[in-house]
Coordinates of C-alpha atoms in Angstrom, one line a residue:
M1 CA -54.4 -114.3 -69.9
Y2 CA -51.1 -114.6 -71.3
K3 CA -52.5 -113.2 -74.7
R4 CA -53.8 -110.3 -73.1
V5 CA -50.7 -109.4 -71.5
Q6 CA -48.7 -110.3 -74.7
A7 CA -51.0 -107.9 -76.8
A8 CA -50.6 -105.0 -74.4
A9 CA -46.9 -105.5 -74.2
K10 CA -46.5 -105.5 -78.1
M11 CA -43.4 -107.5 -77.9
D12 CA -41.8 -109.4 -80.6
M13 CA -43.0 -113.0 -80.6
D14 CA -39.3 -114.2 -80.3
D15 CA -38.9 -112.1 -77.3
W16 CA -42.0 -113.3 -75.7
N17 CA -41.3 -116.9 -76.5
F18 CA -38.0 -116.5 -74.6
I19 CA -39.4 -115.1 -71.7
H20 CA -42.4 -117.5 -71.6
T21 CA -40.0 -120.8 -72.0
Y22 CA -37.3 -119.6 -69.9
S23 CA -37.7 -117.0 -67.4
Y24 CA -41.3 -117.4 -66.5
L25 CA -40.9 -120.9 -65.2
S26 CA -38.1 -120.0 -62.9
H27 CA -39.1 -116.5 -61.9
P28 CA -42.8 -116.0 -62.9
R29 CA -43.7 -113.1 -60.5
K30 CA -40.5 -111.2 -61.5
V31 CA -41.1 -111.6 -65.4
L32 CA -45.0 -110.7 -64.7
R33 CA -43.8 -107.7 -62.8
E34 CA -41.6 -106.6 -65.5
I35 CA -44.1 -106.9 -68.2
M36 CA -46.9 -105.0 -66.0
D37 CA -44.4 -102.3 -65.6
I38 CA -44.2 -101.9 -69.3
T39 CA -47.8 -102.4 -69.9
Y40 CA -49.5 -100.8 -67.0
R41 CA -49.1 -97.0 -67.1
P42 CA -51.9 -95.2 -65.2
Y43 CA -53.4 -92.6 -67.3
I44 CA -53.3 -89.2 -65.9
D45 CA -55.7 -86.4 -67.1
P46 CA -53.8 -83.2 -68.0
E47 CA -56.7 -81.4 -66.2
F48 CA -55.8 -83.2 -63.1
E49 CA -52.8 -80.8 -62.7
V50 CA -55.2 -77.8 -62.4
L51 CA -57.7 -79.6 -60.3
I52 CA -56.7 -78.1 -57.1
E53 CA -57.0 -74.5 -58.7
R54 CA -60.6 -75.3 -59.8
I55 CA -61.5 -76.7 -56.3
H56 CA -59.7 -73.6 -54.8
P57 CA -59.6 -70.7 -57.1
P58 CA -57.5 -67.8 -56.4
R59 CA -58.8 -65.1 -54.4
V60 CA -57.7 -61.5 -55.0
C61 CA -59.1 -58.8 -52.6
V62 CA -58.1 -55.1 -53.1
D63 CA -58.7 -53.2 -49.8
N64 CA -58.8 -49.6 -49.6
D65 CA -60.1 -49.3 -46.1
T66 CA -57.3 -50.5 -43.9
Y67 CA -54.9 -47.8 -44.4
H68 CA -55.2 -44.1 -45.6
D69 CA -51.9 -44.0 -47.7
C70 CA -51.8 -47.0 -49.7
T71 CA -54.2 -49.9 -51.1
L72 CA -53.5 -53.6 -50.0
V73 CA -53.7 -56.3 -52.5
K74 CA -54.3 -59.6 -50.8
V75 CA -54.0 -63.0 -52.7
D76 CA -54.6 -66.3 -51.5
S77 CA -54.4 -69.5 -53.6
A78 CA -53.0 -72.8 -54.2
N79 CA -49.2 -72.2 -54.7
K80 CA -46.9 -73.2 -57.6
H81 CA -43.4 -72.4 -58.7
G82 CA -43.2 -68.8 -60.2
M83 CA -46.7 -67.7 -59.0
L84 CA -45.2 -65.1 -56.6
L85 CA -43.2 -63.7 -59.7
E86 CA -46.5 -63.7 -61.9
M87 CA -48.3 -61.6 -59.4
V88 CA -45.5 -58.9 -58.8
Q89 CA -45.4 -58.9 -62.7
V90 CA -49.0 -57.8 -63.0
L91 CA -48.7 -55.0 -60.6
T92 CA -45.2 -53.8 -62.0
D93 CA -46.5 -53.9 -65.6
L94 CA -49.0 -51.1 -64.4
D95 CA -46.1 -49.1 -63.1
L96 CA -47.5 -49.4 -59.4
V97 CA -45.3 -48.8 -56.5
I98 CA -45.1 -51.8 -54.0
S99 CA -43.7 -50.1 -50.9
K100 CA -44.1 -53.1 -48.5
S101 CA -45.2 -56.8 -48.8
Y102 CA -45.6 -59.9 -46.8
I103 CA -45.3 -63.3 -48.5
S104 CA -46.1 -66.7 -47.2
S105 CA -46.4 -69.8 -49.2
D106 CA -45.6 -72.9 -47.2
G107 CA -47.7 -76.1 -47.3
G108 CA -48.7 -75.6 -51.0
W109 CA -50.7 -72.6 -50.4
L110 CA -49.9 -68.9 -50.6
M111 CA -51.1 -65.9 -48.7
D112 CA -49.6 -62.8 -49.9
V113 CA -50.3 -59.0 -49.1
F114 CA -48.7 -55.9 -51.3
H115 CA -48.9 -52.3 -50.2
V116 CA -49.4 -50.5 -53.3
T117 CA -49.6 -46.9 -54.7
D118 CA -49.6 -45.3 -58.1
Q119 CA -46.7 -43.2 -59.4
Q120 CA -47.8 -40.2 -57.5
G121 CA -48.2 -42.0 -54.1
N122 CA -52.2 -42.2 -54.4
K123 CA -54.3 -45.2 -53.5
L124 CA -56.0 -47.0 -56.3
T125 CA -59.3 -46.0 -56.5
D126 CA -60.4 -46.5 -60.3
E127 CA -62.6 -49.7 -60.3
S128 CA -61.6 -50.5 -63.9
L129 CA -58.1 -50.7 -62.6
I130 CA -58.9 -52.7 -59.6
H131 CA -60.9 -55.2 -62.0
Y132 CA -57.8 -55.7 -64.0
I133 CA -55.5 -56.4 -61.4
Q134 CA -58.0 -59.0 -60.1
E135 CA -58.3 -60.3 -63.5
G136 CA -54.8 -60.2 -64.2
I137 CA -53.7 -62.3 -61.2
C138 CA -56.4 -64.8 -61.8
A139 CA -55.6 -65.2 -65.5
N140 CA -52.0 -66.0 -64.7
R141 CA -53.2 -68.7 -62.5
Q142 CA -56.2 -69.9 -64.2
A143 CA -54.8 -69.6 -67.9
S144 CA -57.9 -67.8 -69.0
R145 CA -58.5 -67.9 -72.7
E146 CA -60.1 -64.5 -72.8
F147 CA -58.1 -62.4 -70.5
K148 CA -54.3 -63.5 -71.3
P149 CA -54.5 -62.2 -75.0
I150 CA -55.6 -58.8 -73.6
I151 CA -52.4 -58.8 -71.5
G152 CA -50.1 -60.1 -74.3
R153 CA -51.3 -57.6 -76.9
E154 CA -51.6 -54.5 -74.8
V155 CA -48.5 -54.4 -72.7
R156 CA -45.8 -53.6 -75.1
P157 CA -42.8 -54.2 -75.3
R158 CA -43.0 -56.0 -72.0
H159 CA -44.8 -58.9 -73.6
V160 CA -44.2 -60.6 -77.0
S161 CA -46.5 -59.7 -79.8
T162 CA -47.5 -62.4 -82.2
E163 CA -47.3 -60.0 -85.0
H164 CA -43.5 -59.2 -84.8
M165 CA -40.1 -61.2 -84.8
A166 CA -38.1 -60.9 -81.6
L167 CA -34.3 -59.9 -82.2
E168 CA -32.1 -60.7 -79.0
M169 CA -28.6 -59.4 -78.8
T170 CA -25.9 -59.7 -76.1
G171 CA -22.3 -58.5 -76.2
V172 CA -19.8 -55.8 -75.1
D173 CA -21.3 -52.5 -74.7
R174 CA -19.7 -49.7 -76.8
P175 CA -20.8 -46.2 -78.1
G176 CA -23.0 -46.6 -81.3
L177 CA -23.9 -50.3 -81.0
L178 CA -27.6 -49.9 -81.1
S179 CA -27.2 -47.2 -84.0
E180 CA -25.4 -49.6 -86.0
M181 CA -27.8 -52.5 -85.5
T182 CA -30.9 -50.3 -86.3
A183 CA -29.2 -49.0 -89.3
V184 CA -28.7 -52.4 -90.7
L185 CA -32.2 -53.4 -90.0
A186 CA -33.6 -50.2 -91.6
E187 CA -31.4 -50.8 -94.8
L188 CA -32.8 -54.5 -94.9
G189 CA -36.4 -53.4 -94.9
C190 CA -37.2 -54.2 -91.1
H191 CA -39.2 -51.7 -89.1
V192 CA -38.4 -51.9 -85.4
T193 CA -41.9 -51.2 -83.6
A194 CA -40.7 -51.6 -80.0
A195 CA -37.4 -52.0 -78.3
V196 CA -35.8 -52.2 -74.7
A197 CA -32.0 -52.0 -74.1
W198 CA -30.0 -52.5 -70.8
T199 CA -26.4 -52.1 -70.3
H200 CA -24.6 -53.0 -67.0
S201 CA -21.1 -53.9 -66.2
S202 CA -19.5 -53.2 -69.7
R203 CA -22.1 -55.5 -71.2
A204 CA -25.3 -54.8 -73.3
A205 CA -28.5 -56.6 -74.0
C206 CA -31.5 -55.7 -76.1
I207 CA -34.5 -57.0 -77.5
L208 CA -36.0 -55.3 -80.8
Y209 CA -39.5 -56.3 -82.2
V210 CA -39.4 -56.2 -85.8
E211 CA -41.7 -56.1 -88.7
D212 CA -41.4 -56.0 -92.6
S213 CA -41.4 -52.4 -93.5
A214 CA -43.1 -53.1 -97.0
K215 CA -46.1 -55.3 -96.1
G216 CA -45.9 -55.4 -92.1
G217 CA -46.2 -58.5 -90.2
L218 CA -43.7 -61.1 -90.0
I219 CA -40.4 -61.2 -92.0
D220 CA -40.2 -63.7 -94.5
P221 CA -38.6 -66.8 -93.3
C222 CA -36.2 -66.7 -96.2
R223 CA -34.8 -63.6 -95.2
V224 CA -34.2 -64.3 -91.4
A225 CA -30.9 -66.0 -92.1
Q226 CA -29.8 -62.9 -94.0
V227 CA -30.8 -60.4 -91.4
Q228 CA -29.1 -62.3 -88.6
A229 CA -26.1 -62.6 -90.4
Q230 CA -25.8 -58.9 -91.1
L231 CA -26.4 -58.3 -87.3
E232 CA -23.9 -60.8 -86.3
N233 CA -21.1 -58.8 -88.4
V234 CA -22.0 -55.6 -86.5
V235 CA -21.9 -57.1 -83.1
E236 CA -18.8 -59.0 -83.7
A237 CA -16.7 -56.2 -85.4
H238 CA -15.3 -55.1 -82.0
H239 CA -15.2 -58.2 -80.2
Y240 CA -12.2 -60.3 -79.5
K241 CA -12.4 -64.1 -80.2
D242 CA -12.9 -65.1 -76.4
E243 CA -15.6 -62.5 -75.8
R244 CA -19.1 -63.8 -75.3
R245 CA -21.7 -62.3 -77.8
S246 CA -25.0 -63.5 -79.3
V247 CA -27.7 -62.4 -81.8
R248 CA -31.0 -64.4 -82.5
L249 CA -34.0 -63.6 -84.5
A250 CA -36.7 -65.6 -83.8
A251 CA -40.5 -65.8 -84.6
P252 CA -43.0 -65.3 -81.7
V253 CA -43.9 -68.0 -79.4
P254 CA -47.1 -67.9 -77.3
G255 CA -46.5 -67.5 -73.7
Q256 CA -42.9 -66.5 -74.3
T257 CA -40.9 -64.9 -71.3
H258 CA -41.8 -61.3 -70.3
T259 CA -39.4 -58.9 -71.9
E260 CA -37.8 -57.5 -68.9
R261 CA -37.4 -60.9 -67.2
R262 CA -35.7 -62.1 -70.5
L263 CA -33.3 -59.1 -70.4
H264 CA -32.3 -60.4 -66.9
Q265 CA -31.7 -63.7 -68.4
L266 CA -29.6 -62.5 -71.3
L267 CA -27.4 -60.6 -69.2
A268 CA -27.1 -63.3 -66.5
A269 CA -26.2 -65.8 -69.3
D270 CA -23.6 -63.2 -70.6
G271 CA -21.8 -63.1 -67.1
D272 CA -22.6 -59.6 -66.2
Y273 CA -22.8 -60.4 -62.6
E274 CA -19.3 -61.8 -62.3
E275 CA -17.6 -58.6 -61.2
C276 CA -20.2 -57.6 -58.8
C277 CA -19.5 -57.9 -55.1
S278 CA -21.5 -56.8 -52.1
C279 CA -20.5 -53.6 -50.2
C280 CA -18.5 -54.1 -47.1
G281 CA -19.9 -53.5 -43.5
G282 CA -22.8 -56.2 -44.1
I283 CA -26.5 -55.6 -43.7
G284 CA -26.6 -53.1 -41.1
Q285 CA -27.2 -49.4 -42.3
K286 CA -23.8 -47.7 -43.0
K287 CA -23.9 -43.8 -43.2
G288 CA -23.0 -42.7 -46.7
C289 CA -23.3 -46.1 -48.4
D290 CA -25.7 -46.5 -51.1
G291 CA -24.4 -49.9 -52.3
T292 CA -26.2 -53.2 -52.3
H293 CA -25.6 -55.4 -49.4
V294 CA -26.5 -59.1 -49.6
K295 CA -26.0 -61.5 -46.7
I296 CA -27.1 -65.5 -46.9
E297 CA -27.4 -67.6 -43.8
N298 CA -28.7 -71.0 -43.5
C299 CA -31.2 -72.0 -40.6
K300 CA -30.9 -75.7 -39.7
E301 CA -33.8 -75.6 -37.4
T302 CA -36.3 -74.4 -40.2
G303 CA -34.5 -75.7 -43.1
Y304 CA -34.4 -72.3 -44.9
S305 CA -31.7 -70.2 -46.5
I306 CA -32.3 -66.7 -45.5
V307 CA -31.3 -64.2 -47.9
T308 CA -31.2 -60.5 -46.7
I309 CA -30.7 -57.6 -49.1
R310 CA -30.2 -53.9 -48.4
S311 CA -30.0 -51.4 -51.3
R312 CA -31.3 -48.3 -52.7
D313 CA -34.9 -48.2 -52.9
R314 CA -36.8 -47.9 -56.5
P315 CA -39.7 -48.9 -58.6
K316 CA -39.7 -52.5 -59.8
L317 CA -37.1 -53.5 -57.2
L318 CA -39.2 -56.5 -56.0
F319 CA -39.9 -57.9 -59.4
D320 CA -36.1 -57.7 -60.3
T321 CA -35.1 -59.6 -57.1
V322 CA -38.1 -62.3 -57.4
C323 CA -37.2 -62.7 -61.0
T324 CA -33.6 -63.5 -60.3
L325 CA -34.6 -66.0 -57.5
T326 CA -36.9 -67.7 -59.5
D327 CA -34.7 -68.2 -62.6
L328 CA -31.9 -69.7 -60.2
Q329 CA -34.5 -72.2 -59.4
Y330 CA -35.3 -70.9 -55.9
V331 CA -38.6 -71.1 -54.3
V332 CA -39.6 -68.2 -51.9
Y333 CA -41.6 -69.7 -48.9
H334 CA -41.8 -66.6 -46.6
A335 CA -40.5 -63.0 -47.3
A336 CA -40.8 -59.5 -45.9
I337 CA -40.2 -56.5 -48.0
S338 CA -40.1 -52.8 -46.5
S339 CA -38.5 -49.3 -47.3
R340 CA -37.3 -46.7 -44.9
G341 CA -36.6 -43.4 -46.7
S342 CA -34.4 -44.1 -49.6
T343 CA -33.5 -47.5 -48.5
A344 CA -35.2 -50.9 -49.2
F345 CA -35.0 -53.8 -47.1
Q346 CA -35.9 -57.5 -48.3
E347 CA -35.7 -60.9 -46.4
Y348 CA -36.4 -64.0 -48.1
Y349 CA -36.7 -67.5 -46.8
V350 CA -35.9 -70.0 -49.4
R351 CA -35.1 -73.5 -50.7
H352 CA -34.0 -75.2 -53.9
K353 CA -37.0 -76.1 -56.2
E354 CA -36.2 -79.5 -55.4
G355 CA -35.6 -79.0 -51.6
G356 CA -32.6 -78.3 -49.7
I357 CA -30.8 -75.2 -48.7
L358 CA -27.6 -73.2 -50.1
S359 CA -25.0 -75.3 -48.6
S360 CA -21.9 -74.6 -50.4
E361 CA -20.0 -71.2 -50.1
G362 CA -19.6 -71.1 -53.8
E363 CA -23.2 -71.3 -54.5
R364 CA -24.1 -68.7 -51.9
H365 CA -21.2 -66.3 -53.3
R366 CA -23.0 -66.8 -56.9
V367 CA -26.4 -66.1 -55.8
T368 CA -25.0 -62.9 -54.0
Q369 CA -23.5 -61.6 -57.3
C370 CA -26.6 -62.3 -59.3
L371 CA -28.9 -60.4 -56.8
I372 CA -26.6 -57.5 -56.8
A373 CA -26.2 -57.5 -60.6
A374 CA -30.4 -57.7 -60.5
T375 CA -30.6 -54.5 -58.3
E376 CA -28.2 -52.6 -60.4
R377 CA -29.3 -53.4 -63.9
R378 CA -32.0 -50.6 -63.8
V379 CA -29.8 -48.0 -62.3
S380 CA -29.3 -45.8 -65.2
H381 CA -26.5 -43.3 -65.5
G382 CA -26.6 -40.2 -67.6
L383 CA -29.4 -37.9 -68.6
R384 CA -32.8 -39.0 -69.2
L385 CA -34.7 -37.8 -72.4
D386 CA -38.4 -38.6 -72.9
I387 CA -39.1 -38.5 -76.7
C388 CA -42.6 -38.1 -78.3
T389 CA -42.8 -38.0 -82.0
R390 CA -44.7 -39.4 -85.2
D391 CA -44.0 -43.0 -85.8
R392 CA -42.3 -43.8 -89.0
T393 CA -40.2 -46.3 -90.6
G394 CA -36.4 -46.4 -89.6
L395 CA -37.3 -43.8 -86.6
L396 CA -35.1 -45.5 -84.1
S397 CA -32.3 -45.7 -86.6
D398 CA -32.5 -41.7 -87.0
V399 CA -33.0 -41.3 -83.2
T400 CA -29.7 -43.4 -82.2
R401 CA -27.8 -42.0 -85.3
V402 CA -28.3 -38.4 -83.9
F403 CA -27.3 -39.6 -80.4
R404 CA -24.2 -41.2 -81.9
E405 CA -23.2 -38.1 -84.1
S406 CA -23.7 -35.9 -81.0
S407 CA -21.2 -38.0 -79.0
L408 CA -23.7 -39.5 -76.8
S409 CA -23.9 -43.1 -75.6
I410 CA -27.0 -45.0 -74.7
T411 CA -27.0 -46.6 -71.3
R412 CA -30.7 -47.8 -71.1
A413 CA -33.4 -47.4 -73.6
E414 CA -37.3 -48.0 -73.8
I415 CA -39.7 -47.1 -77.0
G416 CA -43.0 -48.0 -78.1
T417 CA -45.8 -46.9 -80.0
R418 CA -49.2 -45.5 -79.0
G419 CA -51.4 -45.1 -82.3
K420 CA -49.4 -43.1 -84.6
K421 CA -47.0 -41.8 -82.1
A422 CA -43.7 -43.3 -80.9
I423 CA -42.9 -42.6 -77.4
G424 CA -39.7 -43.6 -75.8
T425 CA -37.1 -43.1 -72.9
F426 CA -33.4 -42.8 -73.4
Y427 CA -30.8 -42.5 -70.7
V428 CA -27.6 -41.2 -72.4
K429 CA -24.2 -39.7 -71.4
D430 CA -21.4 -38.0 -73.2
T431 CA -18.8 -40.3 -74.6
S432 CA -16.1 -37.7 -73.2
G433 CA -17.5 -37.6 -69.6
Q434 CA -18.9 -34.1 -70.1
N435 CA -22.7 -33.1 -69.3
V436 CA -25.1 -33.3 -72.0
T437 CA -25.8 -29.4 -73.0
P438 CA -28.9 -27.9 -73.8
Q439 CA -27.7 -27.1 -77.3
T440 CA -27.0 -30.7 -78.0
V441 CA -30.6 -31.5 -76.9
E442 CA -31.8 -28.8 -79.2
I443 CA -29.8 -30.2 -82.0
I444 CA -31.4 -33.8 -81.3
R445 CA -34.8 -32.2 -81.2
R446 CA -34.6 -30.6 -84.7
E447 CA -33.2 -33.7 -86.2
I448 CA -35.8 -36.1 -84.8
G449 CA -38.8 -33.7 -84.6
G450 CA -41.6 -33.8 -82.0
S451 CA -41.0 -33.1 -78.4
I452 CA -37.9 -33.9 -76.0
T453 CA -38.4 -33.7 -72.1
V454 CA -35.3 -33.5 -70.3
V455 CA -35.8 -35.2 -66.8
E456 CA -33.4 -34.7 -64.1
N457 CA -33.3 -36.9 -60.9
K458 CA -32.7 -35.6 -57.4
S459 CA -29.7 -37.9 -56.9
S460 CA -26.4 -37.1 -58.7
G461 CA -24.4 -39.6 -60.7
T462 CA -27.1 -42.2 -61.0
S463 CA -30.7 -42.0 -61.8
P464 CA -32.5 -44.9 -60.3
E465 CA -36.0 -44.2 -61.4
G466 CA -36.7 -42.5 -58.3
S467 CA -38.3 -39.0 -57.8
P468 CA -37.7 -37.6 -61.5
S469 CA -38.3 -34.0 -61.8
R470 CA -38.9 -32.2 -65.5
T471 CA -36.7 -29.2 -65.4
S472 CA -36.7 -28.2 -69.2
T473 CA -38.8 -29.1 -72.2
S474 CA -37.9 -28.5 -75.9
S475 CA -40.8 -28.7 -78.3
S476 CA -41.7 -28.0 -81.8
S477 CA -44.0 -25.2 -82.9
T478 CA -47.2 -27.3 -82.7
V479 CA -47.6 -28.4 -79.1
E480 CA -47.1 -32.0 -78.4
E481 CA -48.6 -34.0 -75.6
R482 CA -46.0 -34.0 -72.6
S483 CA -43.9 -37.1 -73.1
S484 CA -43.8 -38.7 -69.8
F485 CA -43.4 -42.1 -71.2
S486 CA -44.3 -45.2 -69.2
L487 CA -45.0 -48.4 -70.5
G488 CA -47.9 -48.7 -67.8
N489 CA -49.2 -45.6 -69.3
L490 CA -49.3 -47.2 -72.6
L491 CA -51.6 -50.0 -71.1
W492 CA -53.6 -47.7 -69.2
A493 CA -54.6 -45.8 -72.4
Q494 CA -55.8 -49.1 -73.6
L495 CA -57.7 -49.9 -70.4
E496 CA -59.4 -46.5 -70.6
R497 CA -61.0 -47.9 -74.0
L498 CA -61.8 -51.3 -72.7
S499 CA -63.4 -50.2 -69.2
S500 CA -66.6 -50.2 -70.8
N501 CA -66.5 -54.0 -70.8
F502 CA -65.4 -54.2 -67.1
R503 CA -68.2 -55.0 -64.6
P504 CA -68.3 -52.4 -61.5
I505 CA -66.4 -53.9 -58.4
K506 CA -66.5 -52.0 -55.2
S507 CA -63.0 -51.6 -53.6

């Protein structure tokens, strides 16, 4: 027996002799317990962690019968941290509007209901889309080998492509910053295939997906350091020594974070939330106030912290809020989300991931600031320009250069490719504070080529992605397709091609 224990412990012979001749005689049980603590480690099969998911696979029901004006997406499944975010992410990546939601995930099980429509307010009736939603939510839960690559490949730039390197930048926002960065990339032989840029509270964050212009694919590892050093010089040119900034160029990692979630993380790490404050007047509706109101209370009877948010309603608001709570390591156990007119109401019952409530005033203040920042980052100021043109090397550099030469500053941008076309949305404003004139738009169109659609929103001053109306369009002599850019539309174009592989499912 001693020899078996000795071999299992793999101890040095001198140590074993010391324990055997000295300690064992006086404390045999204690020593044996210590040896067994070292030697006896129960083997846990990695598949055990997903055993409950195999026993109780997630069920997704798409119901078009209960309500006449919306589709219900019902999900019940074994719960895990981040599962709610994954479900909301699937729906928002398809540009679906979530008008109402009820969340319940206590006791290790979740039962969630989402009221959804498309961008035009219609119910979801296409069977291939319904099947995609069901498979997408189940793929996130079951790690389907067949379905996840489809999501990662088709949704761009919201998911990382394994064929392109990701460039992340954060720093102080200034006019021409994106133009200078893309000009350096073009000079170094790097083609930007997709890009997303946000600005908030005088800070900027962007993620660019780049490839080698000459041969395509990933940039040579020997050149990565040179590219990163040149970009750091651009970003640091107008920074003070104590100001935060960051540039990182990295190879793609399978399962890497969703692009828009990553932008939230970058801006939060850069401290863009530090100047945010909740509007006065509490959660109650205050006439003429469109600001964000956040209230956090603790309920000792139930052991939850109750987070209540009132803000201007807009698409993807639920994703932004749940994303922030998840990244702050809070678990949403119950929630109710609804809207009335242009105002959205959200109520969350949360705890720390390790258990416990938001006990300190400092913690509640920080969470309040982070949630306000999350609701504001997509509220873009300026004129929206939808661009559709032929994709080419250095296109983003040319577009941003024309903006800079026209004294326009970019407040938010998204651009991607569909076949041989580049389709993007840019929110721009005049650096002098003047309105962007039609003459300026025409100059931009001539320089860039293709078509440009000016999209005006009903609200003045800000354009929170709500109820856009296209009032003027400048196009080239050849008629281009209407550039109503939507990353969900890019995905939908691929879904039409793949729909023949879907099994018909009745709603």
